[in-house]
Every structure is written in C-alpha cells, then in structure tokens.
Short mmCIF file of C-alpha atoms in Angstrom, two decimals:
data_model
loop_
_atom_site.label_atom_id
_atom_site.label_comp_id
_atom_site.label_asym_id
_atom_site.label_seq_id
_atom_site.Cartn_x
_atom_site.Cartn_y
_atom_site.Cartn_z
CA MET A 1 0.00 0.00 0.00
CA ALA A 2 1.25 3.46 -0.89
CA GLN A 3 2.36 5.69 1.94
CA CYS A 4 -0.14 8.42 2.63
CA LEU A 5 0.54 11.94 3.66
CA GLY A 6 -3.05 13.03 4.12
CA THR A 7 -6.38 11.29 4.54
CA LEU A 8 -9.51 11.77 2.48
CA VAL A 9 -12.69 11.38 4.54
CA LEU A 10 -15.65 10.79 2.24
CA VAL A 11 -19.00 11.36 3.92
CA VAL A 12 -21.64 9.31 2.11
CA GLY A 13 -25.26 8.33 2.59
CA ALA A 14 -28.67 8.64 0.99
CA SER A 15 -30.17 12.04 0.23
CA GLY A 16 -31.69 13.62 3.31
CA VAL A 17 -29.64 11.84 5.98
CA GLY A 18 -27.90 15.03 7.13
CA LYS A 19 -24.46 14.78 5.53
CA ASP A 20 -24.21 18.51 4.90
CA THR A 21 -25.36 19.33 8.42
CA LEU A 22 -22.62 17.12 9.87
CA ILE A 23 -19.96 18.44 7.49
CA ASN A 24 -20.92 22.05 8.26
CA GLY A 25 -20.74 21.33 12.00
CA ALA A 26 -17.27 19.82 11.58
CA ARG A 27 -16.20 22.78 9.43
CA THR A 28 -17.24 25.17 12.20
CA ALA A 29 -15.63 23.11 14.97
CA LEU A 30 -12.34 22.68 13.06
CA ALA A 31 -12.12 26.11 11.42
CA ALA A 32 -9.02 27.12 13.38
CA ASP A 33 -7.20 23.81 12.88
CA PRO A 34 -4.94 23.91 9.79
CA ARG A 35 -4.70 20.11 9.69
CA PHE A 36 -8.20 19.94 8.21
CA ALA A 37 -9.55 21.02 4.83
CA PHE A 38 -13.09 20.86 3.49
CA ALA A 39 -13.59 20.23 -0.22
CA ARG A 40 -16.37 22.15 -1.96
CA ARG A 41 -18.00 19.96 -4.58
CA LEU A 42 -18.72 21.21 -8.06
CA VAL A 43 -22.36 20.45 -8.92
CA THR A 44 -24.38 21.12 -12.05
CA ARG A 45 -27.23 22.79 -10.17
CA PRO A 46 -27.75 26.31 -8.84
CA ALA A 47 -26.02 27.08 -5.55
CA ASP A 48 -28.11 27.22 -2.39
CA HIS A 49 -25.68 27.79 0.47
CA THR A 50 -28.43 27.28 3.03
CA LEU A 51 -28.55 23.61 2.00
CA GLU A 52 -25.08 22.75 0.69
CA ASP A 53 -21.91 24.77 0.27
CA HIS A 54 -20.99 23.83 -3.30
CA VAL A 55 -19.70 25.48 -6.45
CA SER A 56 -22.39 25.73 -9.10
CA ILE A 57 -21.25 25.00 -12.65
CA ASP A 58 -23.07 24.39 -15.92
CA GLU A 59 -22.86 20.98 -17.57
CA ALA A 60 -20.61 22.12 -20.44
CA GLY A 61 -18.13 23.66 -18.00
CA PHE A 62 -18.17 20.57 -15.82
CA LEU A 63 -17.59 18.22 -18.75
CA ALA A 64 -14.72 20.38 -19.97
CA LEU A 65 -13.03 20.21 -16.54
CA GLU A 66 -13.59 16.47 -16.38
CA LYS A 67 -12.19 15.89 -19.88
CA ALA A 68 -9.12 18.01 -19.07
CA GLY A 69 -8.44 15.97 -15.92
CA ARG A 70 -9.10 18.97 -13.68
CA LEU A 71 -11.20 17.06 -11.13
CA ALA A 72 -9.87 14.83 -8.36
CA LEU A 73 -13.02 12.70 -8.51
CA SER A 74 -16.27 12.93 -10.48
CA TRP A 75 -19.60 11.11 -10.73
CA GLN A 76 -23.22 11.42 -11.81
CA ALA A 77 -26.30 11.06 -9.63
CA HIS A 78 -29.88 12.29 -9.72
CA GLY A 79 -29.37 13.61 -13.26
CA LEU A 80 -26.52 15.91 -12.13
CA HIS A 81 -22.74 15.92 -12.38
CA TYR A 82 -20.67 16.10 -9.18
CA GLY A 83 -16.94 16.52 -8.72
CA LEU A 84 -14.22 17.23 -6.22
CA PRO A 85 -11.66 19.86 -7.22
CA LEU A 86 -7.96 19.13 -7.72
CA SER A 87 -7.26 21.11 -4.54
CA VAL A 88 -8.14 17.85 -2.77
CA ASN A 89 -4.91 16.35 -4.15
CA THR A 90 -2.90 19.39 -3.04
CA ASP A 91 -4.31 19.29 0.48
CA LEU A 92 -3.63 15.56 0.74
CA ALA A 93 -0.05 16.07 -0.46
CA LEU A 94 0.32 18.63 2.33
CA GLY A 95 -0.71 15.97 4.85
CA LYS A 96 -4.15 17.35 5.62
CA VAL A 97 -7.32 15.51 6.50
CA VAL A 98 -9.70 16.43 3.68
CA ILE A 99 -13.40 16.06 4.39
CA ALA A 100 -15.75 15.84 1.42
CA ASN A 101 -19.35 15.00 0.64
CA GLY A 102 -19.04 11.98 -1.62
CA SER A 103 -21.14 9.29 -3.23
CA ARG A 104 -21.58 5.64 -2.37
CA GLN A 105 -21.47 4.74 -6.07
CA THR A 106 -17.98 6.17 -6.50
CA LEU A 107 -16.35 4.46 -3.51
CA PRO A 108 -14.37 1.89 -5.55
CA GLN A 109 -13.00 4.70 -7.74
CA ALA A 110 -12.22 6.87 -4.70
CA ILE A 111 -10.47 4.10 -2.76
CA LYS A 112 -8.36 3.25 -5.81
CA ALA A 113 -7.43 6.90 -6.42
CA PHE A 114 -6.86 7.71 -2.73
CA PRO A 115 -5.30 4.81 -0.82
CA CYS A 116 -5.79 6.65 2.48
CA CYS A 117 -9.52 7.12 2.03
CA VAL A 118 -11.80 6.73 5.01
CA VAL A 119 -15.52 6.33 4.39
CA MET A 120 -18.07 7.70 6.84
CA VAL A 121 -21.54 6.33 6.11
CA ILE A 122 -24.40 8.42 7.49
CA ALA A 123 -27.87 6.95 7.91
CA ALA A 124 -31.20 8.28 9.14
CA GLU A 125 -34.65 6.82 9.71
CA ILE A 126 -36.69 6.70 6.49
CA SER A 127 -39.53 9.00 7.60
CA LEU A 128 -37.00 11.60 8.81
CA ARG A 129 -35.25 11.50 5.43
CA ALA A 130 -38.56 11.93 3.62
CA ARG A 131 -39.45 14.97 5.79
CA ARG A 132 -36.04 16.53 5.16
CA LEU A 133 -36.29 15.98 1.41
CA ALA A 134 -39.80 17.44 1.29
CA ALA A 135 -38.72 20.46 3.37
CA ARG A 136 -35.78 21.36 1.15
CA GLY A 137 -38.03 21.31 -1.91
CA ARG A 138 -35.39 20.14 -4.39
CA GLU A 139 -36.94 16.73 -5.07
CA ASP A 140 -40.42 16.17 -6.47
CA GLN A 141 -43.03 14.08 -4.64
CA ASP A 142 -42.06 10.88 -6.50
CA GLN A 143 -38.40 11.34 -5.58
CA VAL A 144 -39.29 11.91 -1.92
CA ALA A 145 -41.48 8.78 -1.95
CA GLY A 146 -38.60 6.86 -3.55
CA SER A 147 -36.25 7.94 -0.78
CA ALA A 148 -37.41 4.96 1.23
CA GLY A 149 -34.70 2.89 -0.49
CA PRO A 150 -31.16 2.45 0.88
#
C-alpha cells in the first residue's frame, strides 16, 4: 500500500440523511485547525448555500473540466454531475485531512485513487429522510417517496 501523507474522509449516505449538516458542523468546529480542509463539490445545479456549500457550474463547463483531468473525482447522480476539485490532491499532499461529501457509487474509484480514504456512512430513519427531502423542496413528490430505499 502506498504511503499516505493526508487522509480523504468521504462522507456518504442517501439524500436527506444530514451529511451537509454534519460536514458544516465539523467545518465550524475545526475552522481554526490547519490540519483539516473541506472540499467544496462542483455540482451542475444552482447554488443554495443554506442547503449545501458547493460550487455551481453548468454541464458544459463541468464536462470540460472532467475531460481536461481537472477534477480529483467525479460522478453522476440524480441527473446531475458532481466533482471534487484538484485542490483535494494538493491538500492531501500537504498531509491534511480532507473532508468531502461523496457518493456511495464512487467508492471503488475513490479508494483506488486515494489509498488513504476513510468512508463515513451516514444513515437516518426513512420518515425523517422523507421529511427533510420534502422540506428542502429540491426533489419532487415521487423522488421523496422513492427515498425509502437504501
């Protein structure tokens, strides 16, 4: 196994489990500690910093970055494109613990790309997830009803 300088912590779980709430709490608690970095995902949807601190990008711009190898990790879910910026690699090379909102579907790719990857799986009771999804208003009624899956 390759020697690691830093550690990538991927926070994963179904929509509505509270990943962003936990990440934002950790960001606040660790703000003064230079050993930690928080990756801001690039997402092909408008930014809403009350729900998730991400960088909004259009699909053409995202695909151009992906094609040019300018993303540390990328994936598709819910009809959107998601990616982690190359700054993740820089922070890891500096020995930092990088915390990022990830995706369960990309774990094999992430673990292969980042040998010192730790996965934090977040779960929440199904009815709580459905209430959270309905409250944020991003998913339609069918998507909220379908959130009962894993």
